[in-house]
GROMACS .gro file of C-alpha atoms in nm:
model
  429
    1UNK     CA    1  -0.300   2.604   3.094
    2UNK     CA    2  -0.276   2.202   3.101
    3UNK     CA    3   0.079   2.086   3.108
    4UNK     CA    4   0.080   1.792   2.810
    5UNK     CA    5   0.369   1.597   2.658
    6UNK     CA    6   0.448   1.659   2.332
    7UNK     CA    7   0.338   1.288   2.223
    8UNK     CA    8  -0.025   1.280   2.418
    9UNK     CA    9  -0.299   1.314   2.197
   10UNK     CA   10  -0.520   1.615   2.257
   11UNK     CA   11  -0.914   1.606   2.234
   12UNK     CA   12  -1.018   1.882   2.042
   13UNK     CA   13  -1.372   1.987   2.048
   14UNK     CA   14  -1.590   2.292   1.873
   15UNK     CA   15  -1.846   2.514   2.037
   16UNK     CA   16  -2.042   2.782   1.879
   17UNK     CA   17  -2.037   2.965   2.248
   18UNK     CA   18  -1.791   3.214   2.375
   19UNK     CA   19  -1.481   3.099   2.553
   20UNK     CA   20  -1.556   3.078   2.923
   21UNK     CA   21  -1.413   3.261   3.245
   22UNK     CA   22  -1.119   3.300   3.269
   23UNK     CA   23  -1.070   3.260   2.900
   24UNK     CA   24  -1.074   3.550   2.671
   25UNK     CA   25  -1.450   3.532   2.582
   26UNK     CA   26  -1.369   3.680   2.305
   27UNK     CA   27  -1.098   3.413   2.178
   28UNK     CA   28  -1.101   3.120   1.972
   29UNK     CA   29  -0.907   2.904   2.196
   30UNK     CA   30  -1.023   2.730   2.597
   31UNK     CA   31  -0.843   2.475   2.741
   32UNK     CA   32  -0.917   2.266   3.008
   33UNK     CA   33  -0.898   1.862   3.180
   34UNK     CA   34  -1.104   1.729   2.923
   35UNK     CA   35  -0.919   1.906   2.568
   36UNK     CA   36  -0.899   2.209   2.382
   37UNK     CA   37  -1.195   2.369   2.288
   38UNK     CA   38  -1.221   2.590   1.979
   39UNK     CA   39  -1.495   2.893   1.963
   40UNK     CA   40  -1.649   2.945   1.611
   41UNK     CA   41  -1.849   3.277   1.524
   42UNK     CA   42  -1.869   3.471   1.236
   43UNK     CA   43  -1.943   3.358   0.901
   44UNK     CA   44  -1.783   3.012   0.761
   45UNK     CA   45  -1.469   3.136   0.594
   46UNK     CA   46  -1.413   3.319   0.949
   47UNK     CA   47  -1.493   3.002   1.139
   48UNK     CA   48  -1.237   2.788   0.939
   49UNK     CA   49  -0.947   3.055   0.954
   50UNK     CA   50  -1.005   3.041   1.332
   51UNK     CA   51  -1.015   2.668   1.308
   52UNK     CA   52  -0.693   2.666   1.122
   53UNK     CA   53  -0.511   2.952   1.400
   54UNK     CA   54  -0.655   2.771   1.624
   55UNK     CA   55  -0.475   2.405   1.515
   56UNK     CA   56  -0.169   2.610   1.426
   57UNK     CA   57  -0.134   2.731   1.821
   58UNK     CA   58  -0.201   2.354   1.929
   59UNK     CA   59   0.045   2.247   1.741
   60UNK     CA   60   0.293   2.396   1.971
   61UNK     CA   61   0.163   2.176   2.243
   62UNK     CA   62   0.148   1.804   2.070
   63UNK     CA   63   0.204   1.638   1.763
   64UNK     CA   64  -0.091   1.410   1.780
   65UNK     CA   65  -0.494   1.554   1.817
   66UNK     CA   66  -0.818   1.369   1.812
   67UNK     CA   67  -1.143   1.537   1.692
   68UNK     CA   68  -1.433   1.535   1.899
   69UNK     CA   69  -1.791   1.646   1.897
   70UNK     CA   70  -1.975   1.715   1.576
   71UNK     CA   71  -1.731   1.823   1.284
   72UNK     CA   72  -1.811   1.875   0.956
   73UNK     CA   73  -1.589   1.784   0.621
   74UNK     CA   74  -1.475   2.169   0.632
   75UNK     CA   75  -1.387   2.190   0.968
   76UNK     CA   76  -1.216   1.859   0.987
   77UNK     CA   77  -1.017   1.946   0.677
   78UNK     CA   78  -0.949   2.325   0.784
   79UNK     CA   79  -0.821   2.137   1.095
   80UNK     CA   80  -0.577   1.865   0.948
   81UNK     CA   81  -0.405   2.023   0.714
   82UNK     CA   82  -0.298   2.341   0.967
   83UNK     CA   83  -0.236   2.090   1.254
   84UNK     CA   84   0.110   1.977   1.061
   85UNK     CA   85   0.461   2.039   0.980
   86UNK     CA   86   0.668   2.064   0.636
   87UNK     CA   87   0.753   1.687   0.691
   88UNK     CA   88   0.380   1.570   0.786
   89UNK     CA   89   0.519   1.419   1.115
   90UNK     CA   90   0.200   1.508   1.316
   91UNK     CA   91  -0.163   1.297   1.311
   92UNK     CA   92  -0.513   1.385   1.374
   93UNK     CA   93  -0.771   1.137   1.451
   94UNK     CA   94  -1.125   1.177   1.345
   95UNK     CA   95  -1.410   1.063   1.519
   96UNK     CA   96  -1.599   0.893   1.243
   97UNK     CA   97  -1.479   0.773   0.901
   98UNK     CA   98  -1.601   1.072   0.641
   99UNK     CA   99  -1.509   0.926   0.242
  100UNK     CA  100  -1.489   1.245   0.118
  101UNK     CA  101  -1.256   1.409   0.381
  102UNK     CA  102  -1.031   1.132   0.329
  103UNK     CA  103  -0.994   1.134   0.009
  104UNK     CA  104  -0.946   1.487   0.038
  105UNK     CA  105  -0.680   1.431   0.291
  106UNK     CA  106  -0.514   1.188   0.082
  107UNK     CA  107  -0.481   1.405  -0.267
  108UNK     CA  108  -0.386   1.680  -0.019
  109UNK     CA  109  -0.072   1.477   0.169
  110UNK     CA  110   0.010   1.354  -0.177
  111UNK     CA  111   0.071   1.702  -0.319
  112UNK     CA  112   0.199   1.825  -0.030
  113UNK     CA  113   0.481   1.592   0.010
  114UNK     CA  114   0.538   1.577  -0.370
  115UNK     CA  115   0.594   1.967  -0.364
  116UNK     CA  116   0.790   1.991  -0.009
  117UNK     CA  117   1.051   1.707  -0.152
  118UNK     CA  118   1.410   1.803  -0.232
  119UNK     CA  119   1.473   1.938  -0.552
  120UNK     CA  120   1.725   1.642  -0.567
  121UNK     CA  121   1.466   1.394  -0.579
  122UNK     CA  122   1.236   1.519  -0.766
  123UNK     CA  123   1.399   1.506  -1.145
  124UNK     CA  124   1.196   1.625  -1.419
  125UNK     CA  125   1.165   1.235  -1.500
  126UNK     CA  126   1.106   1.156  -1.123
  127UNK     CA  127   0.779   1.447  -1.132
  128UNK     CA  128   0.619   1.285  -1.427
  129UNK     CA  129   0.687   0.889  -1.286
  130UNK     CA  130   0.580   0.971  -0.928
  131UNK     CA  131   0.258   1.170  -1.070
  132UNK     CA  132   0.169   0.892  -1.316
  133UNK     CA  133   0.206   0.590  -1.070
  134UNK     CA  134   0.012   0.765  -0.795
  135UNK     CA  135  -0.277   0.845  -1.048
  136UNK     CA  136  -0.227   0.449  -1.179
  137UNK     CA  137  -0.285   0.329  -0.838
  138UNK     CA  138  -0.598   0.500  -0.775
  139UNK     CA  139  -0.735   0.340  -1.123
  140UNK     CA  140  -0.530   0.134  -1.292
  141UNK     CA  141  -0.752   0.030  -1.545
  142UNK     CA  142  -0.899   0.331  -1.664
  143UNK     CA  143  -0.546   0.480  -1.686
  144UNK     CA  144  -0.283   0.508  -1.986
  145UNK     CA  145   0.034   0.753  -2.030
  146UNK     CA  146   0.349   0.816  -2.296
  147UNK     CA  147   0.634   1.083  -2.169
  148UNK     CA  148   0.843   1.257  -2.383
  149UNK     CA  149   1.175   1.318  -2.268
  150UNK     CA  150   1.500   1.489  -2.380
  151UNK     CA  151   1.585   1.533  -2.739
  152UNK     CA  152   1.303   1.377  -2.797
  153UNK     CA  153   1.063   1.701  -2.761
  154UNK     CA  154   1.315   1.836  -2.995
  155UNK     CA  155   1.231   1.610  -3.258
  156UNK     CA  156   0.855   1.654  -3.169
  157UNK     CA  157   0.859   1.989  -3.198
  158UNK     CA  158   0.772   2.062  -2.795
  159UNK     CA  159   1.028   2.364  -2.794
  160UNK     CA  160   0.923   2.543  -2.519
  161UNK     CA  161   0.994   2.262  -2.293
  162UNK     CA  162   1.291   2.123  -2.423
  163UNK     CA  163   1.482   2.514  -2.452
  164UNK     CA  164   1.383   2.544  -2.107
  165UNK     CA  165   1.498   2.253  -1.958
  166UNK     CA  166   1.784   2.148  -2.204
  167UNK     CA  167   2.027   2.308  -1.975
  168UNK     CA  168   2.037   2.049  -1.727
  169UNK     CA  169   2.201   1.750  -1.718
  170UNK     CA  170   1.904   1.580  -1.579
  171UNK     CA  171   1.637   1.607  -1.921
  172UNK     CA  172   1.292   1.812  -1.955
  173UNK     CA  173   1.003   1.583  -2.006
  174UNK     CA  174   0.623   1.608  -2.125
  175UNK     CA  175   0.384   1.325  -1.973
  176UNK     CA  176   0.058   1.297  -2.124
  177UNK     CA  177  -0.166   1.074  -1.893
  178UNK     CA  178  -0.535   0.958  -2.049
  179UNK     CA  179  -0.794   0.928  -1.734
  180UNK     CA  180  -1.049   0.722  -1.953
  181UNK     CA  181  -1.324   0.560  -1.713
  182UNK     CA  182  -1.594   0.551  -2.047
  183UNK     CA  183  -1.403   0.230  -2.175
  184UNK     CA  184  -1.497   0.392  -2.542
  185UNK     CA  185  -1.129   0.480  -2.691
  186UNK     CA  186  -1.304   0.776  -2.905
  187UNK     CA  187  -1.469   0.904  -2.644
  188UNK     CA  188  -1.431   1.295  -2.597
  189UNK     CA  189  -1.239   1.493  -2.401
  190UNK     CA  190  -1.425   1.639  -2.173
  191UNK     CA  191  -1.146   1.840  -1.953
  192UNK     CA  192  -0.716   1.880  -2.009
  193UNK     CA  193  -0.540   1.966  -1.716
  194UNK     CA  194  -0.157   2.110  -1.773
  195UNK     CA  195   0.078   2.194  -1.483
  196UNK     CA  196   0.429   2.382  -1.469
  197UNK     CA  197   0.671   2.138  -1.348
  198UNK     CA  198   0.946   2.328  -1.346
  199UNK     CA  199   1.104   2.118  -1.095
  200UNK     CA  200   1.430   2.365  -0.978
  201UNK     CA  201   1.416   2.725  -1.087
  202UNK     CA  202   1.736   2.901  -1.023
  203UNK     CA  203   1.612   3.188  -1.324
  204UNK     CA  204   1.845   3.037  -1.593
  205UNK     CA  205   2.107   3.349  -1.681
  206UNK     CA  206   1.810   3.551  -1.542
  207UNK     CA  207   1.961   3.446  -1.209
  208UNK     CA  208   1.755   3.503  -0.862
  209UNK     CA  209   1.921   3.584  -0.580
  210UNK     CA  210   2.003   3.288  -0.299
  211UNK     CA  211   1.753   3.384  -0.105
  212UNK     CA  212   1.465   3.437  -0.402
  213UNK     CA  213   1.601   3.077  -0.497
  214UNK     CA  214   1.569   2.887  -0.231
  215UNK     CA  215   1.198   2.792  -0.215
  216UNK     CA  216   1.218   2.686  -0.582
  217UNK     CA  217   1.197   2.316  -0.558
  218UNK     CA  218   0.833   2.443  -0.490
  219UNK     CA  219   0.788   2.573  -0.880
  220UNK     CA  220   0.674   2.224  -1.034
  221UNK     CA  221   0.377   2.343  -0.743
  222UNK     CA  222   0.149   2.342  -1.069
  223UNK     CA  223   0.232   1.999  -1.196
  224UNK     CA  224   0.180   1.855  -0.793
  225UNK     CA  225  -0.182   2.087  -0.809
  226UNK     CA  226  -0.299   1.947  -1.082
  227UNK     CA  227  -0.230   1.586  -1.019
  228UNK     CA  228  -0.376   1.602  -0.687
  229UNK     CA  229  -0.688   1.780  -0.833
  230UNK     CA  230  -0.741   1.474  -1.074
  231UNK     CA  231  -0.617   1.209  -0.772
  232UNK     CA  232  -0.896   1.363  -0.596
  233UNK     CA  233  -1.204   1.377  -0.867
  234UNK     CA  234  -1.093   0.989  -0.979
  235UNK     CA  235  -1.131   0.895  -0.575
  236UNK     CA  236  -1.478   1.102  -0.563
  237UNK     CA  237  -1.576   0.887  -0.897
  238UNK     CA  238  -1.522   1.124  -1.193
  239UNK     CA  239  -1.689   0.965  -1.486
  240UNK     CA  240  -1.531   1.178  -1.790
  241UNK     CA  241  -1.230   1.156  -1.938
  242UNK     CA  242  -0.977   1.328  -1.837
  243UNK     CA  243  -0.615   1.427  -1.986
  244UNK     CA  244  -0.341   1.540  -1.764
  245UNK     CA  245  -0.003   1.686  -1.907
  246UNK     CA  246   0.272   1.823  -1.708
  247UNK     CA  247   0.566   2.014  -1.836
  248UNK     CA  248   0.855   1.915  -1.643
  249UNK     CA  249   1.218   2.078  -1.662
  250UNK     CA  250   1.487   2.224  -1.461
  251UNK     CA  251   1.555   2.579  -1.511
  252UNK     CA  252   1.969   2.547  -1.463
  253UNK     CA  253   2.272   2.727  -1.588
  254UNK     CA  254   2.494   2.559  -1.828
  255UNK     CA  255   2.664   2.599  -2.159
  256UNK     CA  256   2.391   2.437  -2.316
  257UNK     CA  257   2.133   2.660  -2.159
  258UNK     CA  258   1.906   2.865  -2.318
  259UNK     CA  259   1.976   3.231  -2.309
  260UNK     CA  260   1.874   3.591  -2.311
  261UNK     CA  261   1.786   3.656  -2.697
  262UNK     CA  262   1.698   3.323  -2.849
  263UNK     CA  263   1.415   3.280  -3.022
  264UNK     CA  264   1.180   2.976  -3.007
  265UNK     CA  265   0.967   2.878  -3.247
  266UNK     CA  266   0.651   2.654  -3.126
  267UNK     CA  267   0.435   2.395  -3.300
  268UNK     CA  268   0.152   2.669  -3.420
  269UNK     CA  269   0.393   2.904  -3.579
  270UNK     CA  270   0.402   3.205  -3.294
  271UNK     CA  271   0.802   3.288  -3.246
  272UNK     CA  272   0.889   3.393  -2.886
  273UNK     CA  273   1.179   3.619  -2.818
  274UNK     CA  274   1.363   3.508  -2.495
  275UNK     CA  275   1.423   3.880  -2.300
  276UNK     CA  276   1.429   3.681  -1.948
  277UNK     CA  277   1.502   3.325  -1.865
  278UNK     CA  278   1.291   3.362  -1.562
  279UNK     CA  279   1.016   3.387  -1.741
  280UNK     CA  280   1.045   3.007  -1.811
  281UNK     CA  281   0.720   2.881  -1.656
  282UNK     CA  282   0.468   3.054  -1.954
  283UNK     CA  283   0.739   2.885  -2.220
  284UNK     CA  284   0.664   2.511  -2.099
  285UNK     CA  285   0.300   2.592  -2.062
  286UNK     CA  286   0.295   2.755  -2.419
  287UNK     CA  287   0.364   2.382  -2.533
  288UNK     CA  288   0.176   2.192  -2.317
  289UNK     CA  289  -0.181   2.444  -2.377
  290UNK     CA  290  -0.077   2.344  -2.739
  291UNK     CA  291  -0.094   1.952  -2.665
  292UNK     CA  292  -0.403   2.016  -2.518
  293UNK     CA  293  -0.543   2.158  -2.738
  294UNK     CA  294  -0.477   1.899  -2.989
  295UNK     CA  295  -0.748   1.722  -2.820
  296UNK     CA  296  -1.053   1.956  -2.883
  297UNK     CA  297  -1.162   1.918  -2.528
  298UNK     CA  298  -1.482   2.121  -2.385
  299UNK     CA  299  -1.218   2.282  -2.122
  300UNK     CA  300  -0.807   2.368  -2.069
  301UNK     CA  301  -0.702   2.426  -1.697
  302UNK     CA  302  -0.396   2.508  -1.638
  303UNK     CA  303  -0.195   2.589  -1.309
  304UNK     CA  304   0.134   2.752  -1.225
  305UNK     CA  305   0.320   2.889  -0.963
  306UNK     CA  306   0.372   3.153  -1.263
  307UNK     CA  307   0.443   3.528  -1.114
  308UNK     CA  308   0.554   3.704  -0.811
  309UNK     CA  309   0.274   3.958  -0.927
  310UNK     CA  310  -0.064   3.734  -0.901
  311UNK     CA  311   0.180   3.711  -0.503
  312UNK     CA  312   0.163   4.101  -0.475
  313UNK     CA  313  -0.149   4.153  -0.568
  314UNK     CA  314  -0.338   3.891  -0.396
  315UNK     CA  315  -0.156   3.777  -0.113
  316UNK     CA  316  -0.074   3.427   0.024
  317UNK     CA  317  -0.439   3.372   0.095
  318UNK     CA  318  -0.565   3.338  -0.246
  319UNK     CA  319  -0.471   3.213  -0.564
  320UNK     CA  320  -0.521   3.451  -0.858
  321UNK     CA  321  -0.787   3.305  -1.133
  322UNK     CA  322  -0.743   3.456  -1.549
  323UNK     CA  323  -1.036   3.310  -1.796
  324UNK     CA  324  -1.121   3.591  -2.089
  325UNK     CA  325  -1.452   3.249  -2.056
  326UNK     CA  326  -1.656   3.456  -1.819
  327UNK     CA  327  -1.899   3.181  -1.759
  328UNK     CA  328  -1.615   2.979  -1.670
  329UNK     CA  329  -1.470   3.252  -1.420
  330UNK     CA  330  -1.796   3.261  -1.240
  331UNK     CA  331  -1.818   2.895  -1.189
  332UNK     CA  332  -1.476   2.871  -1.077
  333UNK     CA  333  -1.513   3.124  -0.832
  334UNK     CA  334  -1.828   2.933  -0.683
  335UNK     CA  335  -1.691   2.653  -0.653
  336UNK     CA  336  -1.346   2.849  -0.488
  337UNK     CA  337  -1.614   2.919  -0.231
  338UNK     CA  338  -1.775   2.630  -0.190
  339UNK     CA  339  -1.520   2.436  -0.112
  340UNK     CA  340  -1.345   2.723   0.029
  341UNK     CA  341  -1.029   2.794  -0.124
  342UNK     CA  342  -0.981   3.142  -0.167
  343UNK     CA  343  -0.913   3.280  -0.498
  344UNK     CA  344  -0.982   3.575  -0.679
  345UNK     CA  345  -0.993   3.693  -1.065
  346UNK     CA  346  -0.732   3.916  -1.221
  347UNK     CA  347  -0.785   4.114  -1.578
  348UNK     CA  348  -0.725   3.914  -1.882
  349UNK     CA  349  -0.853   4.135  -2.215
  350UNK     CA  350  -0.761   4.065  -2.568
  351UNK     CA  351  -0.478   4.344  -2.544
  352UNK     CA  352  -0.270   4.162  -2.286
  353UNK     CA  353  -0.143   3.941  -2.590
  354UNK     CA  354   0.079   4.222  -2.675
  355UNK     CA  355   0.154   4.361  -2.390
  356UNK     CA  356   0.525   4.184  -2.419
  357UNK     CA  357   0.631   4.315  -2.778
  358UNK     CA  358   0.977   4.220  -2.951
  359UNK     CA  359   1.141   4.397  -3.244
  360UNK     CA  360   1.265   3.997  -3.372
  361UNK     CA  361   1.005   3.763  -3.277
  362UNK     CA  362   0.613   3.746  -3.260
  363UNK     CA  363   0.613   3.851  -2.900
  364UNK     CA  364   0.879   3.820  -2.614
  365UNK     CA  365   0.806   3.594  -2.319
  366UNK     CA  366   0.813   3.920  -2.096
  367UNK     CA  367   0.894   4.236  -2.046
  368UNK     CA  368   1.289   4.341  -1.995
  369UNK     CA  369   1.273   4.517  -1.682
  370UNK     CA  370   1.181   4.375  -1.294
  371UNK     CA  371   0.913   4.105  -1.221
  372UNK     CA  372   0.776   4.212  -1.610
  373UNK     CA  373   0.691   4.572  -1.532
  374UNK     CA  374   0.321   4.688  -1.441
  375UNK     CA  375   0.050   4.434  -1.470
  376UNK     CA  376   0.295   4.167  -1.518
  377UNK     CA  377   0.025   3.868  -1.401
  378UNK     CA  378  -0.226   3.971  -1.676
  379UNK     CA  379   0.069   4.052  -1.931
  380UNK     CA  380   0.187   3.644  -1.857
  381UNK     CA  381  -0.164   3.535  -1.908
  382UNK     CA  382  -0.205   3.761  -2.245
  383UNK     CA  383   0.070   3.536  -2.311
  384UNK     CA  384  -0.066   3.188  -2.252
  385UNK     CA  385  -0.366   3.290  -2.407
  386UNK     CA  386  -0.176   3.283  -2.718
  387UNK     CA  387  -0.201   2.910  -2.714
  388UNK     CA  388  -0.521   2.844  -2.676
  389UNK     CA  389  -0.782   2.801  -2.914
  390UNK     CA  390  -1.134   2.957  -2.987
  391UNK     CA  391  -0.981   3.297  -2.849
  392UNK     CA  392  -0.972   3.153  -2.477
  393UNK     CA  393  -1.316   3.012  -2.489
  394UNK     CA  394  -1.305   2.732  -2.213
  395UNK     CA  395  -0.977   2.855  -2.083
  396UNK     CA  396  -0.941   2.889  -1.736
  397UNK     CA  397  -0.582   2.975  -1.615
  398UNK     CA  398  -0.478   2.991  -1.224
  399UNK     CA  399  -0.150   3.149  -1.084
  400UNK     CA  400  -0.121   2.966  -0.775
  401UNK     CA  401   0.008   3.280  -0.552
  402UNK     CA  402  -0.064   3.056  -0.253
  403UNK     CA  403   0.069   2.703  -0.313
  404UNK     CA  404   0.382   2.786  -0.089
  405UNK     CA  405   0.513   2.952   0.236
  406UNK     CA  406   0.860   2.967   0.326
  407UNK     CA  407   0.747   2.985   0.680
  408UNK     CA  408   0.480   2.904   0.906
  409UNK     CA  409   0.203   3.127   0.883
  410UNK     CA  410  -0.074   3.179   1.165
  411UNK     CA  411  -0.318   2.909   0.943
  412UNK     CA  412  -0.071   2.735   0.772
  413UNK     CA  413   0.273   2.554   0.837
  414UNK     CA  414   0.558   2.604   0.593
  415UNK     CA  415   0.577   2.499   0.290
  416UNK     CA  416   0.350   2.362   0.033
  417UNK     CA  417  -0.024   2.414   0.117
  418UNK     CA  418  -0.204   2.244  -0.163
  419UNK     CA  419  -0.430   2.481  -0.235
  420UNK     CA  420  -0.635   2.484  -0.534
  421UNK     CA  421  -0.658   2.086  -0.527
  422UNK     CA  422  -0.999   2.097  -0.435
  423UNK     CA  423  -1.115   2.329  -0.629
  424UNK     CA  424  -0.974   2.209  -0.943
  425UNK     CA  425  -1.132   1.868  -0.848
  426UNK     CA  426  -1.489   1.992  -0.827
  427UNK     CA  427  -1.455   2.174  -1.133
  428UNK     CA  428  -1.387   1.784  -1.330
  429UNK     CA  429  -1.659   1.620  -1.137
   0.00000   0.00000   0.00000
């Protein structure tokens, strides 16, 4: 193998044909004087995971690569985003200038270093201000926003967010951003977007362990998702408006926390039992699917890092998709694949509504036994589903089981990954 500094940039190239002699020919990986060489085959979701193992073992060897050869928007992207670290200390340079795959890059290191940032830093005021001014510099004129903050979502009646966040010192906050490019101020709606911003989650009195804890700055993952999705459709010229709203709050312990048996009562009447305070991120939601609604729009996407069960049953590979719209499933699995970002649908059926039952309230935000019990994905998307109108027609909810890896994985570095950004952003334009 070629003996190379950390700080020398590598030339990476691509070759559909098999490593050669004295290479494994049956590896993804040659090196020689003139770069690194990476050997696709398969199908293209094989190609780019071997693209992305492949930039993950190069990364051992130098922080700084150059693409050569003929590279597609996939590839290079597959490429750039494995080829990192959790502080995004390492560059790639591409051979020619590709507008989509920048701006793809670009809503991609946004989200990524929104997510990866201390929990410290990122308030539940500092998540809705950083979202709103990136989004205002990509279009400032086509963009307007209000936040709600405090005991002022008390006195608007946005419960959900307010009990869960009202334990902190630092206070819970609803931004609602209008993305109007039309110039008509009655235009419709044509898509909300509402992300989980839960931006610390230590699981309220519902306590996680240290160790279940300590990747929870990454739990306002849906709020980051969603604002890069709509960073990236305004940069590839989305010409509909647009709403974004993001339910920010830390989940903290306190004597003004909310606890294990309140009730909470939310704007369309539905009373929710509290029987686990780590069940937080489908109480924020609850409030911001009913803001959305408010605006009769054609669709409501929402995102979450929601449950550890859409994590067990899909893996770290895909995110899990719920829409009881099965034209709207379909298409958002297509266009999963076509920009390929795994994910994969989970049941959602009219019964999961009650699948959380309470003796004192409407429903109960959960189940009172580990991780929800059996089917406890579906059972939190029965839940949202509440909160939506026209029985979940134009609904599409995703549980983002892989927005975020404590560690390095062989096709990812750790931490935030971003994924879903892309997807989302097709889906608007």
């Amino acid at each position: 193998m070629v003996d190379r500094p950390n700080d020398t940039t590598l030339s990476i190239f691509i070759s559909n044909s098999p490593a050669p002699a004295p290479w494994n020919a049956n590896g993804p990986l040659s090196i020689d004087s003139d770069g690194a060489t990476i050997h696709l085959s398969g199908d293209t979701s094989e190609q780019l995971r071997a693209i992305k193992q492949a930039a993950r073992k190069l990364s051992s060897l130098t922080r700084s690569a150059s693409l050569q050869g003929d590279w597609n928007t996939d590839q290079s992207f597959a490429f750039c985003t494995a080829f990192n670290d959790a502080r995004q200390t390492y560059k790639v340079q591409v051979a020619e200038q590709d507008v989509q795959l920048k701006n793809a890059l670009a809503a991609h290191a946004f989200t990524v270093e929104l997510i990866n940032d201390t929990p410290q830093n990122v308030s539940p005021e500092a998540l809705a201000q950083r979202a709103a001014k990136w989004l205002s510099g990509l279009s400032p004129e086509y963009i307007s926003y209000t936040t709600i903050t405090g005991e002022e979502l008390l006195e608007a009646g946005w419960n959900g967010v307010y009990e869960v966040g009202r334990g902190s010192d630092r206070p819970p906050v609803l931004l609602d951003l209008d993305y109007n490019p039309t110039g008509n101020p009655d235009a419709p709606v044509n898509t909300v977007l509402v992300g989980k911003g839960i931006t610390f989650d230590s699981g309220g009195y519902s306590i996680k362990p240290s160790e279940g804890m300590l990747a929870m700055k990454c739990d306002m993952g849906g709020a980051a998702t969603v604002t890069g999705a709509l960073g990236l459709a305004i940069m590839n010229g989305l010409a509909e408006r647009t709403r974004l709203i993001l339910c920010c709050a830390e989940n903290l312990i306190s004597g003004h926390a909310y606890k294990l048996g309140d009730i909470i009562t939310y704007k369309n009447g539905l009373t929710v039992e509290v029987v686990n305070t780590d069940a937080e991120g489908r109480l924020v939601l609850a409030d911001g699917l009913l803001k959305a609604s408010e605006y009769q729009p054609k669709r409501i996407i929402d995102a979450a890092t929601l449950t550890g069960a859409a994590h067990v049953a899909v893996g770290n590979h895909y995110n899990a998709i719920f829409s009881r719209d099965t034209a709207l499933r379909a298409l958002a699995m297509d266009v999963a694949e076509q920009v390929n970002e795994p994910a994969w649908p989970l049941p959602l059926e009219a019964f999961h509504q009650h699948n959380c039952p309470s003796p004192y309230a409407d429903t109960a935000n959960s189940r009172p036994q580990k991780g929800g019990g059996a089917g406890g994905a579906s059972n939190a998307a029965g839940f949202l589903s509440r909160f939506v109108p026209d029985e979940g027609k134009g609904w599409l909810h995703v549980d983002l089981a892989a927005a975020f890896n404590s560690s390095a994985t062989d096709t990812q570095p750790a931490g935030a990954t971003a994924q879903g950004i892309r997807m989302l952003a097709k889906l608007l334009n």
